Tab-separated table of C-alpha atoms in Angstrom:
chain	number	residue	atom	x	y	z
A	21	UNK	CA	0.199	-0.396	-0.113
A	22	UNK	CA	1.619	3.100	-0.959
A	23	UNK	CA	1.371	6.033	2.020
A	24	UNK	CA	0.637	9.491	0.977
A	25	UNK	CA	2.577	12.167	1.531
A	26	UNK	CA	1.477	14.880	4.451
A	27	UNK	CA	3.244	17.435	2.284
A	28	UNK	CA	3.071	17.111	-1.307
A	29	UNK	CA	4.517	20.272	-2.529
A	30	UNK	CA	5.440	20.313	-6.797
A	31	UNK	CA	6.689	23.266	-8.788
A	32	UNK	CA	6.206	26.044	-6.141
A	33	UNK	CA	7.420	29.808	-7.453
A	34	UNK	CA	7.222	32.825	-5.644
A	35	UNK	CA	8.468	35.977	-5.741
A	36	UNK	CA	8.579	39.407	-4.630
A	37	UNK	CA	8.570	42.063	-6.938
A	38	UNK	CA	11.731	40.867	-8.619
A	39	UNK	CA	12.910	39.057	-6.283
A	40	UNK	CA	12.509	34.753	-6.827
A	41	UNK	CA	12.330	33.819	-3.407
A	42	UNK	CA	11.342	30.287	-4.267
A	43	UNK	CA	12.132	28.580	-7.487
A	44	UNK	CA	10.741	25.152	-9.077
A	45	UNK	CA	10.259	23.913	-5.662
A	46	UNK	CA	9.153	19.634	-4.954
A	47	UNK	CA	9.451	18.335	-2.209
A	48	UNK	CA	7.396	15.244	0.145
A	49	UNK	CA	7.075	15.299	4.004
A	50	UNK	CA	6.057	11.481	4.783
A	51	UNK	CA	3.362	11.138	7.767
A	52	UNK	CA	5.496	11.274	10.792
A	53	UNK	CA	8.229	12.582	9.212
A	54	UNK	CA	10.947	15.760	10.306
A	55	UNK	CA	12.437	17.462	7.692
A	56	UNK	CA	14.763	20.190	8.406
A	57	UNK	CA	15.494	22.271	6.008
A	58	UNK	CA	18.666	24.620	5.859
A	59	UNK	CA	20.329	27.272	4.437
A	60	UNK	CA	21.826	31.163	4.466
A	61	UNK	CA	19.485	33.482	5.459
A	62	UNK	CA	17.669	34.448	2.442
A	63	UNK	CA	18.102	31.442	0.863
A	64	UNK	CA	13.819	30.799	0.846
A	65	UNK	CA	13.956	28.341	3.719
A	66	UNK	CA	10.650	30.212	5.735
A	67	UNK	CA	9.433	31.845	2.762
A	68	UNK	CA	8.263	27.836	1.935
A	69	UNK	CA	6.834	27.542	5.261
A	70	UNK	CA	5.155	30.356	4.883
A	71	UNK	CA	4.240	29.018	1.834
A	72	UNK	CA	2.658	26.114	3.699
A	73	UNK	CA	1.235	27.825	5.807
A	74	UNK	CA	-0.635	29.663	2.990
A	75	UNK	CA	0.898	33.132	4.774
A	76	UNK	CA	2.356	33.756	1.450
A	77	UNK	CA	0.342	32.639	-2.007
A	78	UNK	CA	2.089	31.277	-4.073
A	79	UNK	CA	2.397	32.342	-7.559
A	80	UNK	CA	2.741	28.914	-9.472
A	81	UNK	CA	2.469	25.163	-8.903
A	82	UNK	CA	1.254	23.224	-5.924
A	83	UNK	CA	1.096	22.403	-1.948
A	84	UNK	CA	-1.240	18.851	-0.947
A	85	UNK	CA	-1.630	18.429	3.441
A	86	UNK	CA	-2.627	15.353	3.769
A	87	UNK	CA	-4.306	15.149	0.005
A	88	UNK	CA	-6.151	18.757	0.165
A	89	UNK	CA	-4.962	21.306	-2.185
A	90	UNK	CA	-3.922	24.602	-0.229
A	91	UNK	CA	-6.003	27.689	-0.984
A	92	UNK	CA	-7.450	26.372	-4.092
A	93	UNK	CA	-10.023	23.818	-5.237
A	94	UNK	CA	-10.040	22.113	-8.324
A	95	UNK	CA	-13.389	21.792	-10.840
A	96	UNK	CA	-13.192	20.087	-13.954
A	97	UNK	CA	-9.866	21.512	-15.258
A	98	UNK	CA	-10.430	24.745	-13.509
A	99	UNK	CA	-8.967	25.740	-10.476
A	100	UNK	CA	-10.433	28.009	-8.403
A	101	UNK	CA	-9.035	30.376	-4.868
A	102	UNK	CA	-10.812	29.772	-2.074
A	103	UNK	CA	-11.713	32.452	0.130
A	104	UNK	CA	-10.184	33.959	3.137
A	105	UNK	CA	-12.632	31.412	5.455
A	106	UNK	CA	-11.801	28.050	4.046
A	107	UNK	CA	-7.816	29.309	3.724
A	108	UNK	CA	-8.555	29.932	7.496
A	109	UNK	CA	-10.125	26.818	8.229
A	110	UNK	CA	-7.020	25.127	6.325
A	111	UNK	CA	-4.601	26.530	8.386
A	112	UNK	CA	-6.302	25.012	11.508
A	113	UNK	CA	-5.117	21.916	10.108
A	114	UNK	CA	-1.290	23.415	11.020
A	115	UNK	CA	0.844	24.596	14.409
A	116	UNK	CA	3.545	27.395	13.218
A	117	UNK	CA	6.016	28.501	15.470
A	118	UNK	CA	7.863	31.521	14.957
A	119	UNK	CA	10.713	33.038	15.835
A	120	UNK	CA	9.096	35.302	18.009
A	121	UNK	CA	6.549	34.358	20.251
A	122	UNK	CA	3.653	36.199	19.568
A	123	UNK	CA	1.977	35.373	23.064
A	124	UNK	CA	-0.940	37.720	24.174
A	125	UNK	CA	0.638	40.022	27.247
A	126	UNK	CA	-2.760	39.971	28.880
A	127	UNK	CA	-2.864	36.833	28.944
A	128	UNK	CA	-1.665	34.123	31.416
A	129	UNK	CA	-0.025	30.790	29.647
A	130	UNK	CA	-2.441	28.539	30.018
A	131	UNK	CA	-4.972	31.805	28.894
A	132	UNK	CA	-2.903	31.607	25.351
A	133	UNK	CA	-3.124	27.997	24.855
A	134	UNK	CA	-6.769	28.152	25.590
A	135	UNK	CA	-8.032	31.014	23.163
A	136	UNK	CA	-7.323	29.367	20.012
A	137	UNK	CA	-9.679	26.293	20.916
A	138	UNK	CA	-12.339	28.263	22.759
A	139	UNK	CA	-12.563	31.397	19.586
A	140	UNK	CA	-11.642	29.257	17.038
A	141	UNK	CA	-13.033	25.290	17.843
A	142	UNK	CA	-15.806	26.697	19.844
A	143	UNK	CA	-15.223	24.193	21.976
A	144	UNK	CA	-16.063	24.120	25.766
A	145	UNK	CA	-13.660	26.157	28.414
A	146	UNK	CA	-13.633	23.127	31.230
A	147	UNK	CA	-11.957	20.484	28.434
A	148	UNK	CA	-9.688	22.941	27.163
A	149	UNK	CA	-8.357	24.579	29.883
A	150	UNK	CA	-8.094	20.171	30.776
A	151	UNK	CA	-5.825	19.992	27.555
A	152	UNK	CA	-4.191	23.424	28.237
A	153	UNK	CA	-2.605	22.144	31.419
A	154	UNK	CA	-2.044	18.460	30.053
A	155	UNK	CA	0.032	20.598	27.211
A	156	UNK	CA	1.575	22.734	29.511
A	157	UNK	CA	2.933	19.536	32.021
A	158	UNK	CA	4.313	18.009	28.629
A	159	UNK	CA	6.613	21.746	27.583
A	160	UNK	CA	7.392	21.168	31.410
A	161	UNK	CA	5.306	24.000	32.832
A	162	UNK	CA	2.841	23.106	34.257
A	163	UNK	CA	3.951	25.181	37.294
A	164	UNK	CA	3.529	28.195	35.761
A	165	UNK	CA	0.172	28.059	34.069
A	166	UNK	CA	-0.700	31.147	36.154
A	167	UNK	CA	2.001	33.497	34.964
A	168	UNK	CA	2.026	36.035	32.263
A	169	UNK	CA	4.712	36.639	29.250
A	170	UNK	CA	6.489	39.197	30.707
A	171	UNK	CA	6.952	36.519	34.257
A	172	UNK	CA	8.550	33.926	32.344
A	173	UNK	CA	11.824	33.356	30.332
A	174	UNK	CA	12.116	33.889	26.218
A	175	UNK	CA	13.058	29.953	26.523
A	176	UNK	CA	9.779	29.118	28.802
A	177	UNK	CA	7.847	31.820	26.442
A	178	UNK	CA	8.266	29.395	23.521
A	179	UNK	CA	7.639	26.649	24.975
A	180	UNK	CA	4.230	27.785	25.506
A	181	UNK	CA	3.864	28.761	22.025
A	182	UNK	CA	4.860	25.028	21.140
A	183	UNK	CA	1.702	24.159	23.454
A	184	UNK	CA	-0.453	26.968	21.706
A	185	UNK	CA	-0.230	25.557	18.558
A	186	UNK	CA	-0.825	21.935	19.574
A	187	UNK	CA	-3.505	23.205	21.661
A	188	UNK	CA	-5.302	22.936	17.892
A	189	UNK	CA	-4.869	19.709	16.921
A	190	UNK	CA	-2.636	20.106	14.071
A	191	UNK	CA	-1.621	17.387	11.499
A	192	UNK	CA	1.777	19.274	10.822
A	193	UNK	CA	3.898	21.647	12.785
A	194	UNK	CA	6.001	24.557	11.204
A	195	UNK	CA	8.986	25.670	13.160
A	196	UNK	CA	10.224	28.993	11.877
A	197	UNK	CA	13.915	29.140	13.810
A	198	UNK	CA	12.575	28.452	17.153
A	199	UNK	CA	15.409	28.842	18.946
A	200	UNK	CA	17.432	32.268	17.287
A	201	UNK	CA	16.092	34.866	18.864
A	202	UNK	CA	16.733	32.720	22.687
A	203	UNK	CA	20.041	32.984	24.895
A	204	UNK	CA	22.354	30.059	23.737
A	205	UNK	CA	21.701	28.823	27.412
A	206	UNK	CA	17.966	28.313	26.620
A	207	UNK	CA	18.192	27.123	23.722
A	208	UNK	CA	18.225	23.289	25.239
A	209	UNK	CA	14.710	23.527	26.262
A	210	UNK	CA	13.209	24.056	23.314
A	211	UNK	CA	15.015	21.886	21.040
A	212	UNK	CA	14.227	18.869	23.937
A	213	UNK	CA	10.829	19.826	23.942
A	214	UNK	CA	11.330	19.539	20.000
A	215	UNK	CA	12.734	16.596	19.903
A	216	UNK	CA	9.651	15.061	22.359
A	217	UNK	CA	7.449	15.879	19.684
A	218	UNK	CA	9.351	14.043	17.347
A	219	UNK	CA	9.255	10.814	18.925
A	220	UNK	CA	5.783	11.298	20.143
A	221	UNK	CA	5.232	11.076	15.914
A	222	UNK	CA	3.920	14.928	14.780
A	223	UNK	CA	5.006	15.715	11.455
A	224	UNK	CA	7.572	18.012	11.400
A	225	UNK	CA	9.129	20.843	8.687
A	226	UNK	CA	11.873	22.641	10.690
A	227	UNK	CA	13.766	25.806	9.105
A	228	UNK	CA	16.850	25.840	11.655
A	229	UNK	CA	20.419	26.465	11.743
A	230	UNK	CA	21.255	24.130	14.455
A	231	UNK	CA	22.984	21.557	13.134
A	232	UNK	CA	22.974	19.042	15.482
A	233	UNK	CA	19.257	19.014	15.860
A	234	UNK	CA	18.690	18.670	12.698
A	235	UNK	CA	21.805	15.680	12.878
A	236	UNK	CA	19.806	14.268	15.953
A	237	UNK	CA	16.067	14.616	14.520
A	238	UNK	CA	15.527	14.547	11.452
A	239	UNK	CA	14.219	11.835	9.004
A	240	UNK	CA	15.051	14.185	6.346
A	241	UNK	CA	17.633	17.908	5.502
A	242	UNK	CA	17.307	19.628	3.188
A	243	UNK	CA	19.740	22.605	2.026
A	244	UNK	CA	17.962	25.621	0.174
A	245	UNK	CA	19.867	27.783	-2.037
A	246	UNK	CA	18.821	31.338	-3.794
A	247	UNK	CA	14.863	29.386	-3.964
A	248	UNK	CA	15.816	26.416	-5.001
A	249	UNK	CA	16.862	22.473	-2.871
A	250	UNK	CA	20.083	21.921	-4.067
A	251	UNK	CA	20.455	18.931	-1.742
A	252	UNK	CA	18.011	16.435	0.157
A	253	UNK	CA	18.817	13.518	1.925
A	254	UNK	CA	19.145	11.535	5.535
A	255	UNK	CA	21.257	13.777	8.039
A	256	UNK	CA	24.044	11.320	7.869
A	257	UNK	CA	25.026	12.028	4.048
A	258	UNK	CA	23.708	15.459	4.153
A	259	UNK	CA	25.430	16.847	6.677
A	260	UNK	CA	28.516	14.640	6.971
A	261	UNK	CA	29.607	13.620	3.556
A	262	UNK	CA	27.295	16.203	1.296
A	263	UNK	CA	27.493	15.748	-2.357
A	264	UNK	CA	27.112	19.635	-3.923
A	265	UNK	CA	29.646	21.466	-3.233
A	266	UNK	CA	27.228	24.589	-1.899
A	267	UNK	CA	26.398	21.737	0.608
A	268	UNK	CA	29.680	21.807	1.936
A	269	UNK	CA	30.306	25.230	1.917
A	270	UNK	CA	27.555	25.805	4.123
A	271	UNK	CA	28.152	23.573	6.609
A	272	UNK	CA	31.633	24.647	7.054
A	273	UNK	CA	30.696	27.793	7.453
A	274	UNK	CA	28.257	27.205	10.063
A	275	UNK	CA	30.428	24.602	11.880
A	276	UNK	CA	33.505	27.198	12.072
């Protein structure tokens, strides 16, 4: 039996004015797999992630999530753009964690996690609160439920942000440099939560410069440059024995 990709990206282009951010990108992410995207700033990694989450409408190509075409509906031989409401419905299948935590400053940690399921999914507060407390325990913050973001460290805020994304019960988790805004001593606690997520079978796409994390956790590492996928493969191949000179040059600079 053939397993369908959780994410199927085909020939995707994206431009911003005259700048080609994505150039014919095709990629599959299988259910339960972790795909780490690496490359220099401006290589297209974040644009690809945001395109999967429909924060950037693509100019050409197509993206499917769990078999559903994103952003468009096919009727016969024609494609019709979905409404904002339909796109919002599709977006609920993904959870995205950004570089900045974007927590509501006037809400406690548990309230931040509860907001989406109550307001977007219309679920009862008592049920949602119990799940939010379980998620806080999962990210090691059960004792911080009543704390406001200003009372939490950067690492703790990012862990709350991960719990908030998980509260929507996504099929796919997207991480855009989730540790880049953190002090070095706080990076490990966030990566540990992500490692636990990977072990639990969550499908993940991760933009990262943490090559050690990619080596340990990723099923596939993708190196991007100038909006294109230059090389992809198992971490042991791409990170330890890359075939492409551009990949070798990038990795040597990161490891200096």
